[in-house]
Coordinates of C-alpha atoms and ligand atoms in Angstrom, one line a residue:
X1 CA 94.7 -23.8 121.8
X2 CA 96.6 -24.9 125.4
X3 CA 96.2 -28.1 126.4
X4 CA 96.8 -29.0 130.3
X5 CA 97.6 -32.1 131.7
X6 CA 95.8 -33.0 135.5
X7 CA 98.7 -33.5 138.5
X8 CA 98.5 -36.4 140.1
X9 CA 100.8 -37.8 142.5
X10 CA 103.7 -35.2 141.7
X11 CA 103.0 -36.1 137.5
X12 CA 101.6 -34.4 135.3
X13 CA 99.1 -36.8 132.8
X14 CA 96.1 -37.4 130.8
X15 CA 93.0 -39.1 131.9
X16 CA 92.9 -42.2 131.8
X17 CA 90.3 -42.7 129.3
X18 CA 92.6 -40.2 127.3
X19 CA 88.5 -37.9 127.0
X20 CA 89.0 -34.3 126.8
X21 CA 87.4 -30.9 127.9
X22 CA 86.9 -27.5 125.9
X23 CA 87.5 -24.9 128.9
X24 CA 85.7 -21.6 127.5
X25 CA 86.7 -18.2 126.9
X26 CA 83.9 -16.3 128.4
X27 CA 84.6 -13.0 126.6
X28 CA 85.4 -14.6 123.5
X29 CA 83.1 -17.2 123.2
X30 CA 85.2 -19.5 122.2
X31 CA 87.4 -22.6 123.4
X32 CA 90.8 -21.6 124.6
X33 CA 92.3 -24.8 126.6
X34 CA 91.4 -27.9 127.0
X35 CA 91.5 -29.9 130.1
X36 CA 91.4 -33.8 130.6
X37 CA 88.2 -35.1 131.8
X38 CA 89.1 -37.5 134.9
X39 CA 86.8 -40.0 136.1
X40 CA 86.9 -42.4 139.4
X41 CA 90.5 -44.4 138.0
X42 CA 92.5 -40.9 138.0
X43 CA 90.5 -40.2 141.3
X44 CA 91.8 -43.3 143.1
X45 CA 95.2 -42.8 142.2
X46 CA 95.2 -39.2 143.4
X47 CA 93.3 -40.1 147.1
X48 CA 95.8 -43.0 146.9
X49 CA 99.0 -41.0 146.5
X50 CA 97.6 -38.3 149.0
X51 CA 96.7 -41.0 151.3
X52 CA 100.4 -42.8 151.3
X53 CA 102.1 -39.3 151.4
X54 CA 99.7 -38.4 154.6
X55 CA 100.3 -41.7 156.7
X56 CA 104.5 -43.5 155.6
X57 CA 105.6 -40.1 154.5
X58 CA 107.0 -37.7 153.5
X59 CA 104.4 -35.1 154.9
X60 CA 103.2 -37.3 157.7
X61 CA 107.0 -37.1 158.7
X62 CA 107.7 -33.7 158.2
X63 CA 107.7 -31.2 161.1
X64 CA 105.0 -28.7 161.5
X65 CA 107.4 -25.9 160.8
X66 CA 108.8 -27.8 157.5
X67 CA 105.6 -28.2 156.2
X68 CA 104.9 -24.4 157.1
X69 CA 108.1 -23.2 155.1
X70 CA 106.4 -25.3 152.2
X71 CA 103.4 -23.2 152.3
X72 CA 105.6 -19.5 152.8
X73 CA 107.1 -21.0 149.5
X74 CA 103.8 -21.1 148.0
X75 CA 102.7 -17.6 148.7
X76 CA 106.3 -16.5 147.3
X77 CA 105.4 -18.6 144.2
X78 CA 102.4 -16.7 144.2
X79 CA 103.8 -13.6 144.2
X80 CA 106.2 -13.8 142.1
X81 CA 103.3 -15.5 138.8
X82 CA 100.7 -13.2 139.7
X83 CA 100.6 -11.9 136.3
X84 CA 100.7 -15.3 134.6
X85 CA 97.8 -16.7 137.1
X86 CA 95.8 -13.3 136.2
X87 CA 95.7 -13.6 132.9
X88 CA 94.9 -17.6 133.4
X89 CA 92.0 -16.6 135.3
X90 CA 90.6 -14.0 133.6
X91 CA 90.5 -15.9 130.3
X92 CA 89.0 -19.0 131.9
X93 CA 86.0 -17.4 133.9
X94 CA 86.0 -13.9 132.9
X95 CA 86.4 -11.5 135.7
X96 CA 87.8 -8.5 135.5
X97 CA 91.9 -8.2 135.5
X98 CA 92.0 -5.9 138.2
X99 CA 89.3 -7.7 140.4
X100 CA 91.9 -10.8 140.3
X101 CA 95.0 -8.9 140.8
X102 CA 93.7 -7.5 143.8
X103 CA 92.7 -10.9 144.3
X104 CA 96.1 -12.6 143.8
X105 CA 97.4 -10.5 146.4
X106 CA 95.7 -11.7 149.3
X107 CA 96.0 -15.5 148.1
X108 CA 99.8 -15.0 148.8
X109 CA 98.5 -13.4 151.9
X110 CA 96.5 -15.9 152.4
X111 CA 99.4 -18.7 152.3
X112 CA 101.4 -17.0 154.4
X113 CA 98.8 -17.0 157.0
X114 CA 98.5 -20.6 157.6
X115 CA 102.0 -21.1 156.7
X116 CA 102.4 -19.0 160.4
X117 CA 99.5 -21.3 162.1
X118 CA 101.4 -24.7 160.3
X119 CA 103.1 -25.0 164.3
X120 CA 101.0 -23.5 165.8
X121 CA 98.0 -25.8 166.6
X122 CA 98.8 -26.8 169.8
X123 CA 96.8 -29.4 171.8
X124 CA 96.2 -28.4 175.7
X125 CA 96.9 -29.9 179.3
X126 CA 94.1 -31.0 181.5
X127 CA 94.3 -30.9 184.6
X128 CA 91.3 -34.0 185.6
X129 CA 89.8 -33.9 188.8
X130 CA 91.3 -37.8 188.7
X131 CA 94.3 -38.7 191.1
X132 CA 97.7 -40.2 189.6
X133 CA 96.3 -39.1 186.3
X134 CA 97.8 -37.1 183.3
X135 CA 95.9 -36.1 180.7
X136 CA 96.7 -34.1 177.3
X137 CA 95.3 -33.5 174.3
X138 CA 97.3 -33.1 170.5
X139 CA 95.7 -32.5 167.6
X140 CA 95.7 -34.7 164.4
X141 CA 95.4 -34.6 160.4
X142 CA 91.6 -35.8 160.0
X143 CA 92.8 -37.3 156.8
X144 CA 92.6 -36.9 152.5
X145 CA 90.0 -34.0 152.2
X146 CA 88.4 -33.8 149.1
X147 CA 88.4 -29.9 148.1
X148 CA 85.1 -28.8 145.1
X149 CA 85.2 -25.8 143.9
X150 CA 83.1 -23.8 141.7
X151 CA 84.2 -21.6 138.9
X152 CA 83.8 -17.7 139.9
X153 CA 87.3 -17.3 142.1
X154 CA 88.7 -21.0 141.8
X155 CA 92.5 -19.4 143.1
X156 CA 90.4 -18.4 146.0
X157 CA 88.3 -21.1 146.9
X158 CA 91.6 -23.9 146.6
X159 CA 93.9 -21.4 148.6
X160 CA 91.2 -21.1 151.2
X161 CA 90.3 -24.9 151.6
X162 CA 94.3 -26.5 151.1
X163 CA 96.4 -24.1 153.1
X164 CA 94.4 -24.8 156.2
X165 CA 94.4 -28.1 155.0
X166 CA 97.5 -28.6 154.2
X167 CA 98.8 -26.4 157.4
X168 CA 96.9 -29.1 159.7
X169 CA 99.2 -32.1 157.9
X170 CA 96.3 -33.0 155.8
X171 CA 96.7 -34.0 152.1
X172 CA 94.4 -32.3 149.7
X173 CA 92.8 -33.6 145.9
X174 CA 91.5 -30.7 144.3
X175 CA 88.3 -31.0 141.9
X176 CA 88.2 -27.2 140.5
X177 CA 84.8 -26.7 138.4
X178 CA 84.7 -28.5 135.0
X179 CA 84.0 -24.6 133.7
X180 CA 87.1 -23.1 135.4
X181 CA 90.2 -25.7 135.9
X182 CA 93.4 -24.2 134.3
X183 CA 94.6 -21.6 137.3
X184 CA 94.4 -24.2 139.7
X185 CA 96.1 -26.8 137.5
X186 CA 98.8 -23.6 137.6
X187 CA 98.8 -23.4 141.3
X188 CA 99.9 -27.4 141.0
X189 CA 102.9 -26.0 139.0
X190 CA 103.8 -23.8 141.6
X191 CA 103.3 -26.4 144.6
X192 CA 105.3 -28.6 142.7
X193 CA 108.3 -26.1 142.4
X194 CA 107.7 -24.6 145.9
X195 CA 108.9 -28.0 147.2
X196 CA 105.5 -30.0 147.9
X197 CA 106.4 -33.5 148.2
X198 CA 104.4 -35.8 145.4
X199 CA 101.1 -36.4 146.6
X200 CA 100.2 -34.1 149.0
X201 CA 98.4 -31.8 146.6
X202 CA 96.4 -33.4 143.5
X203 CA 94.1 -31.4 141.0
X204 CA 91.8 -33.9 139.3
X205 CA 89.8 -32.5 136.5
X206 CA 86.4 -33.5 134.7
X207 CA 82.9 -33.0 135.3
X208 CA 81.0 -32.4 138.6
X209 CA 78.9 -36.0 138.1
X210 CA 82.0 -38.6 137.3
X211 CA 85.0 -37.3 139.1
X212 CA 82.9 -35.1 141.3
X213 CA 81.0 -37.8 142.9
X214 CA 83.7 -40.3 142.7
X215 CA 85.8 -37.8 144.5
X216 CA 83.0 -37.6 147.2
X217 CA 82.1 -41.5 147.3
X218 CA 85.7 -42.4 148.0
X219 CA 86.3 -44.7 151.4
X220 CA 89.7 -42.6 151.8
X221 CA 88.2 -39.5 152.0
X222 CA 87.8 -38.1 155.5
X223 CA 86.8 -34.4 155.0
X224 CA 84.8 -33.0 152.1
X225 CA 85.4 -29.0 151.7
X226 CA 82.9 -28.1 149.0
X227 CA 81.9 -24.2 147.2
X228 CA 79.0 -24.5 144.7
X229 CA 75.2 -24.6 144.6
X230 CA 73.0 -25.4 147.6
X231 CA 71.6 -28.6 145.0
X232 CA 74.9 -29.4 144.5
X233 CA 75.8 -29.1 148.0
X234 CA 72.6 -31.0 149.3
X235 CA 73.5 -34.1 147.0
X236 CA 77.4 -33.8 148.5
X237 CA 76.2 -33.8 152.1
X238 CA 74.0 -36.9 151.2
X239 CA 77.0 -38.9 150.0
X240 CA 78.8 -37.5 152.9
X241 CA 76.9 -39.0 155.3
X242 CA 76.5 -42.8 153.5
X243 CA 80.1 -42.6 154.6
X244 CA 80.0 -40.4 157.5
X245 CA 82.7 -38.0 156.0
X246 CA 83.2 -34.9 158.1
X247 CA 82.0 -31.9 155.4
X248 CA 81.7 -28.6 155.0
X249 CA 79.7 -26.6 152.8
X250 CA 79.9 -23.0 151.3
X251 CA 76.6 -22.5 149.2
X252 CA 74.8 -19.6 147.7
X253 CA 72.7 -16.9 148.8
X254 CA 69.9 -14.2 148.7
X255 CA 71.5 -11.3 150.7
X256 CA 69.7 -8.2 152.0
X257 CA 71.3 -5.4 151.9
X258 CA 69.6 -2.8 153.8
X259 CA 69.1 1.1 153.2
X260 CA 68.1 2.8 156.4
X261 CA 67.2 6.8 155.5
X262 CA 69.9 8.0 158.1
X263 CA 72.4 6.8 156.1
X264 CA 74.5 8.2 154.0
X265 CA 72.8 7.6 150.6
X266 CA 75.5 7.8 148.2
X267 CA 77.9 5.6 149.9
X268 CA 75.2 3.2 150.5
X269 CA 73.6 3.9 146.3
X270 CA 78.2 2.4 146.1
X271 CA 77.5 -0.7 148.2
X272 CA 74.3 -1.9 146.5
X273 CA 76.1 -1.2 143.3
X274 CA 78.9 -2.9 144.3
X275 CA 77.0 -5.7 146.0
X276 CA 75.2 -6.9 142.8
X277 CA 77.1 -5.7 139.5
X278 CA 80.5 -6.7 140.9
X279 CA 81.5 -9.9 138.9
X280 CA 78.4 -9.3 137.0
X281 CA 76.1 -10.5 140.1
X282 CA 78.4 -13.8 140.0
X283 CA 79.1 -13.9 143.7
X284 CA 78.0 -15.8 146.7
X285 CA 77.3 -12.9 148.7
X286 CA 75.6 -11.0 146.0
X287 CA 73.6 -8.6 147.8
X288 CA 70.6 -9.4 145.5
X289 CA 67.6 -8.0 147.5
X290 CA 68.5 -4.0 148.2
X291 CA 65.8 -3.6 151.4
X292 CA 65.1 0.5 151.9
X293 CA 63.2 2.7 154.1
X294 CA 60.2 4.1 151.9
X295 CA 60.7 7.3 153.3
X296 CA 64.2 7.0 151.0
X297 CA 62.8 4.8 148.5
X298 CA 62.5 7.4 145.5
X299 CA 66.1 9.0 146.4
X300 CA 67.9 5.7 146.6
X301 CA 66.7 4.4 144.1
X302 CA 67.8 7.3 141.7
X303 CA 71.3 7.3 142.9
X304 CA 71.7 3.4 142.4
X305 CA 70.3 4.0 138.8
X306 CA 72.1 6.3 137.9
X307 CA 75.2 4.7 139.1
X308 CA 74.0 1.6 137.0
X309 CA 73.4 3.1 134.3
X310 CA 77.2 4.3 134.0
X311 CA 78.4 0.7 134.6
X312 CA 81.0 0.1 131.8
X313 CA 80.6 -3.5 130.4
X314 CA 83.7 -4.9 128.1
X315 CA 86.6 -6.7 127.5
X316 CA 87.3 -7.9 131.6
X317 CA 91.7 -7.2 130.7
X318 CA 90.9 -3.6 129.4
X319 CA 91.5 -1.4 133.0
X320 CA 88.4 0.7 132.1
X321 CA 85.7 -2.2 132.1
X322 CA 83.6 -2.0 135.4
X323 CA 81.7 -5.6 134.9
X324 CA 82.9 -8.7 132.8
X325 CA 80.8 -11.2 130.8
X326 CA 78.7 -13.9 132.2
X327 CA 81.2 -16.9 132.6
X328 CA 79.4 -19.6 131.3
X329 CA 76.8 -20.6 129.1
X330 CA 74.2 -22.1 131.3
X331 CA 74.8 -19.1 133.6
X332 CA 73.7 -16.8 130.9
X333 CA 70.8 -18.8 130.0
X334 CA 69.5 -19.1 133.4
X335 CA 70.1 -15.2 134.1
X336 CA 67.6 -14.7 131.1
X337 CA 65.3 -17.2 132.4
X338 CA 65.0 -15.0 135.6
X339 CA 64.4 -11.8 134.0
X340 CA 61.2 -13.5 132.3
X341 CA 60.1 -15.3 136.0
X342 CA 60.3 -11.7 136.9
X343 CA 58.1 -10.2 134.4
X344 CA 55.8 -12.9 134.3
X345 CA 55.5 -12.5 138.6
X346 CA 54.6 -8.6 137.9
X347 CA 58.0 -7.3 139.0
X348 CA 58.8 -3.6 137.3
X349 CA 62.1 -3.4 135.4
X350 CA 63.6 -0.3 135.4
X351 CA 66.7 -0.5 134.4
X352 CA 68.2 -2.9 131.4
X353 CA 66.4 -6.8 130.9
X354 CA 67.9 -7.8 128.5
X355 CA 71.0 -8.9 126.6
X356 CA 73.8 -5.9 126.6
X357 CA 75.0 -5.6 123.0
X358 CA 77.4 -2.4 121.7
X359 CA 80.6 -1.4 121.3
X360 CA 83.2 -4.4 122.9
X361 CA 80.3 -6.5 123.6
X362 CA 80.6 -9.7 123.1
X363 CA 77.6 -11.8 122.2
X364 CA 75.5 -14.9 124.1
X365 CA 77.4 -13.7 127.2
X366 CA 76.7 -10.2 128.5
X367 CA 73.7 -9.0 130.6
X368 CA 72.0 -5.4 131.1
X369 CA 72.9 -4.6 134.3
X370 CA 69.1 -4.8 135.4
X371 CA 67.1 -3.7 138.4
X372 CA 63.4 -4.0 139.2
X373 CA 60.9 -2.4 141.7
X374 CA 57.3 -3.4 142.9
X375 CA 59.3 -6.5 144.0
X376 CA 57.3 -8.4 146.8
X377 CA 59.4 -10.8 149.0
X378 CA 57.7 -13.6 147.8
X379 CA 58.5 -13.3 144.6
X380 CA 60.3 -16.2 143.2
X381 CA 62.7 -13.0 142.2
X382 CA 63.5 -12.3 145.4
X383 CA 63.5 -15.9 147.0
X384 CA 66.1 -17.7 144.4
X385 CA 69.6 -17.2 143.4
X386 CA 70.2 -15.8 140.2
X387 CA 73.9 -15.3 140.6
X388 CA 74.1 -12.8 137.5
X389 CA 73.3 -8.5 137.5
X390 CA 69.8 -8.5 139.0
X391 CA 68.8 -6.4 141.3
X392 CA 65.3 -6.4 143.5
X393 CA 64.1 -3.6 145.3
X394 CA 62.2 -4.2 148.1
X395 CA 60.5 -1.3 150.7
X396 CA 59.8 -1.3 154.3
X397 CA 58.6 0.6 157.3
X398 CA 60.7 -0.2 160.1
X399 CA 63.5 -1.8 161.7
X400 CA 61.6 -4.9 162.4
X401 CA 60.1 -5.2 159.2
X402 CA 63.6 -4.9 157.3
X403 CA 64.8 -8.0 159.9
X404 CA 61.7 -9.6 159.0
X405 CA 61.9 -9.3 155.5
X406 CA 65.5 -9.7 155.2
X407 CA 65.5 -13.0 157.1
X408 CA 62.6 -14.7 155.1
X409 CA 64.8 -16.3 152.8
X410 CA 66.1 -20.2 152.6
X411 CA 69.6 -18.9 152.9
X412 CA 71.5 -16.5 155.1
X413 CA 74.9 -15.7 154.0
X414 CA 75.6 -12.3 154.2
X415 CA 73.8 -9.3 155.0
X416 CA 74.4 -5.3 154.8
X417 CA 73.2 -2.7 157.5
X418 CA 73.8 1.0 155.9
X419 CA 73.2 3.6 158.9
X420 CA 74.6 5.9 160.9
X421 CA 72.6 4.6 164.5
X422 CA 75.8 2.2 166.4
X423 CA 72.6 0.8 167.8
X424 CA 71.0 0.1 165.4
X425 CA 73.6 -1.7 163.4
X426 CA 74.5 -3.7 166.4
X427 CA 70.5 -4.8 167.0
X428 CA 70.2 -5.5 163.0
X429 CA 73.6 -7.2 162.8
X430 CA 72.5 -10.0 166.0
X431 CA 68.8 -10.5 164.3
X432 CA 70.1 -10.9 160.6
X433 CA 70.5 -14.6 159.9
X434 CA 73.6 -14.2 158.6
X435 CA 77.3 -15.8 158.7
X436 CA 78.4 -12.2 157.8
X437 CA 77.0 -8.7 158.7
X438 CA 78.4 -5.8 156.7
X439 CA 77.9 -2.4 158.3
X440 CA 78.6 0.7 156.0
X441 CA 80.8 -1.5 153.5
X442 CA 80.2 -4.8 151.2
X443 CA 81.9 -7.1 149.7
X444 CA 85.0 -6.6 152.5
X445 CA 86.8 -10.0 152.4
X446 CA 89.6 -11.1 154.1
X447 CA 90.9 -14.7 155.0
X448 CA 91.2 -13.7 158.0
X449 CA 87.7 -13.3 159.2
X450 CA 85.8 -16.3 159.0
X451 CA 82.9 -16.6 156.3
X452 CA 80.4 -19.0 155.8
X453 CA 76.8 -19.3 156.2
X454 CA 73.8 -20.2 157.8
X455 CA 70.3 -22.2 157.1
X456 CA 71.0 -23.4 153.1
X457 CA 73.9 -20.8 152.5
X458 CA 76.2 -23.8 154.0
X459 CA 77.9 -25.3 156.9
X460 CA 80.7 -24.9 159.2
X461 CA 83.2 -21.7 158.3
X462 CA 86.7 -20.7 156.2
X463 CA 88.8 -18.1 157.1
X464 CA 91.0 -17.1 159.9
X465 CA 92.1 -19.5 162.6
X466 CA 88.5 -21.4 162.7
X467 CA 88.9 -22.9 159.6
X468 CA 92.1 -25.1 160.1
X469 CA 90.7 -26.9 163.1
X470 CA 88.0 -27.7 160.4
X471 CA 90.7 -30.0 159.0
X472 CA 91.9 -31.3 162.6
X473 CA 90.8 -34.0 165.0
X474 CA 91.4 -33.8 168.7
X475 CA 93.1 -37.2 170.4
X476 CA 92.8 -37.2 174.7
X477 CA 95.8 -39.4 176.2
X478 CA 95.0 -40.0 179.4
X479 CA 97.7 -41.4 181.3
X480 CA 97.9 -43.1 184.4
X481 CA 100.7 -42.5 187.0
X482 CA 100.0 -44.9 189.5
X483 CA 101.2 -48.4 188.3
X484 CA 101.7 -50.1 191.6
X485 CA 98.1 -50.9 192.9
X486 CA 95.1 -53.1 190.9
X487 CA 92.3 -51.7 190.7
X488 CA 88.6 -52.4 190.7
X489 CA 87.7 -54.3 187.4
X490 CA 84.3 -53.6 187.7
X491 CA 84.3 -50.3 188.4
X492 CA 84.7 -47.4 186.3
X493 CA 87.7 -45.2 186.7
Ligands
NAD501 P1 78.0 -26.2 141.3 O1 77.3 -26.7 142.5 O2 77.4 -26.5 140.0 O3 79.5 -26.9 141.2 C1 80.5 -26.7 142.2 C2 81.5 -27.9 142.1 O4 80.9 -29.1 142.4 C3 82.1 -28.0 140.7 O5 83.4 -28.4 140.8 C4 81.3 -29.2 140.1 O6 82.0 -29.9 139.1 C5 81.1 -30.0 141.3 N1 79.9 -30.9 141.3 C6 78.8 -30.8 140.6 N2 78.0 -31.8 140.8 C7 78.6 -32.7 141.6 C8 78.3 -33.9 142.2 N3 77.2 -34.6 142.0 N4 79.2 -34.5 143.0 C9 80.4 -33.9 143.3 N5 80.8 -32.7 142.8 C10 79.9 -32.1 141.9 O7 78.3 -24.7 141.5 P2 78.9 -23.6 140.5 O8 77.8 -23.4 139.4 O9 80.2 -24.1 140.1 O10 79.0 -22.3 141.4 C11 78.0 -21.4 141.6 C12 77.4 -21.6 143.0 O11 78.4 -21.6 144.0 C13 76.4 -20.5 143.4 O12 75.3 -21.1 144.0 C14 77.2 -19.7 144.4 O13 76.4 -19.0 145.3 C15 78.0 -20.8 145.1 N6 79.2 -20.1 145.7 C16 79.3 -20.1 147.1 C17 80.4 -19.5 147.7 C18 80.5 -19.4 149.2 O14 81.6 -19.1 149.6 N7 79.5 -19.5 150.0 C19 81.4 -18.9 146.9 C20 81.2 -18.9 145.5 C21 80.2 -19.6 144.9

């Protein structure tokens, strides 16, 4: 069994109350690592390091361009473990090898991005309507951000919050899920030997209610970057505010994806197959609710079927598995629970609904790739996220009707518009409440396109060149030139 130590201030060391972790094996069943479990002493040294490192040095003092070569190093580091950071990942939260791979190589990417933007982030000239008067503006670290992440991509989600972050001057502590810690405690090896000064990047590990909230609760926190449930994410935002933390929030979802019958129906029958048996349904942006014209209903349906039906579930390493295990425990128990709420609401399953067993299987953690019909939007079904292989099908009339149905959910993260009518997919795309809008394609990431969501799928956005002023305040000097006269006392300038 591995045992990792959490980084904190450049070291590597235990918690302090010396308590340990079992980190699962999702295929296997079975503990593989264990991780220390950190509570509000190991999180006060790690905001107090990163708070010292961010305001006497040595990142405060750094240039912009230094601290950019830092993060270049890091996507090199990147690059050059991929393998080693696969293999972490896939044992720890069980998603397929070659889903990470591909993964891997757009968090080097991703690095490399901000490292570019690192002096870049310029502040502007104004020219006030004010005589004798300079003004300018420069933009400044907002402070320690805390960065939560939840277990289904944790490589992703820290390279997505700390190199913005980290590009803006900001120090960053790092509380990966208590279900999927290791490949970020990796990442800290490769900071570390990419030339990150001690400090500037912690990963403190332990549950979500100890050093979770004392993370969150901390006075020298400034900015809050959290990925995880919209509960989880409503309790954060509370705490946030106590303290008036700036925070950001990337929650779940209950995404349409809608069929239109001028589309092409086998590359749409892909996406919806894509959209919810990827990552066994474990994803944000699971496209959960499959909307479709009833004049197409019968034909759509087939294809998607019979694509499912195909799925090969296994071992997530072996190259010809399609769909992974569930990655945790209570993830697989709540995935059941759903398929009963389903049944019970009157919901027709046609396809799996139950635990997969056979050849490679694993069991307690694998799921039927399921789908279900007669689904009415009400349905608690098609109103909750089950984040697991579950897949409603819902029918409608017209173009209205699909923006009406697919809007009248709590959340509105992603949505996808399969048609061949430019028109149409421009109309759906601005009446979809949704941060993102996939026409003819799902599941199309890249950090360079900002994602986040709207209503309860979150706040604010990551990605692209949005994100890092996320992580930036703006500071107006106004200057003036005309020293010679007095003026007015009473008056405002
Ligand atoms: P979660 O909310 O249970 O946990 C997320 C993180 O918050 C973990 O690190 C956890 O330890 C921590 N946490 C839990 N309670 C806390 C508390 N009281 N104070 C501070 N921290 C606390 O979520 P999860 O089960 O890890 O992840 C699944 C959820 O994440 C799903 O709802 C999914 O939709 C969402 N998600 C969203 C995105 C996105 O980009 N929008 C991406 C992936 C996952």
């Amino acid at each position: 069994m591995s045992k990792y130590q959490m980084y904190i201030a450049g070291e590597w060391v235990d918690a302090d109350s010396s308590d340990w972790l079992d980190t699962m094996d999702p295929y296997r069943g079975a503990a593989w690592a264990q991780i220390p479990r950190g509570r509000s002493s190991d999180v006060s040294r790690a905001v107090a390091a990163a708070k010292e490192a961010m305001t006497i040095g040595p990142w405060a003092t750094m240039s912009a361009s230094q601290r950019g070569r830092v993060l270049r190093n890091i996507g090199d580091a990147i690059s050059q473990n991929a393998e080693r950071l696969a293999e972490v990942e896939v044992r720890d939260n069980g998603k397929l090898l070659a889903e990470v791979q591909g993964q891997l190589s757009a968090v080097a990417e991703c690095w490399y991005y901000y490292a570019g933007l690192a002096d870049k982030l310029e502040g502007a000239s104004i020219p006030v309507e004010k005589p004798n008067t300079v003004v300018f503006t420069t933009r400044e670290p907002v402070g320690v951000v805390a960065a939560l992440t939840a277990w289904n991509s944790p490589l992703w989600f820290a390279t997505v919050k700390a190199a913005p972050a980290l590009a803006a001057g900001c120090a960053v502590v790092v509380k990966p899920s208590e279900f999927a810690s290791a490949s970020t405690l990796e990442l800290a090896t490769l900071m570390k030997d990419a030339g990150m000064p001690a400090g500037v990047f912690s990963v403190v590990t332990g549950l979500g209610s100890e050093a979770g909230a004392a993370l969150v609760e901390h006075p020298d926190v400034a900015k809050i970057t959290f990925t995880g449930s919209d509960v989880t994410g409503a309790k954060i935002a509370e705490a946030a505010a106590r303290t008036l933390k700036r925070v950001s929030l990337e929650l779940g979802g209950k995404s349409p994806n809608i069929v239109f019958d001028d589309a092409d129906l086998d590359l749409a029958a892909t996406g919806v197959v894509s959209g919810i048996f990827g990552a066994a349904g474990q994803m944000c942006a699971a496209g959960s609710r499959v909307l479709v014209q009833n004049s197409i209903k019968d034909e759509l349906t087939e294809k998607v079927v019979n694509l499912a039906r195909n799925i090969q579930l296994g071992d997530p390493m072996d190259p010809r598995t399609n769909v992974g295990p569930i990655s945790t425990p209570p993830q697989y128990q709540k995935v059941l629970d759903y398929i009963q709420v389903a049944e019970a609401d009157g919901a027709r399953c046609i396809l799996g609904g139950k635990p997969a067993a056979g050849p490679g299987i694993t069991e307690g953690q694998f799921i039927e790739p399921t789908i279900y019909t007669d689904v009415a939007n009400d349905m608690r079904i098609a109103q909750e996220e089950v984040f697991g292989p579950i897949l409603s099908i819902i029918e409608f009339d017209d173009e209205e009707e699909a923006v009406r149905i697919g809007n009248d959910v709590a959340y509105g993260l992603v949505a996808g518009v399969w048609t061949r009518d430019v028109g149409r997919a421009l109309r759906m795309s601005k009446s979809l409440d949704a941060g993102t809008v996939w026409v003819n394609t799902y599941r199309m990431y890249s950090y360079m396109v900002p994602f986040g969501g709207m209503k309860r799928s979150g706040l604010g956005r990551e990605h692209g060149r949005e994100a890092v002023y996320d992580f930036l305040e703006t500071k107006s000097i106004v200057m003036s030139t005309d020293i010679n006269k007095p003026s007015n006392a009473f008056v405002m300038r």
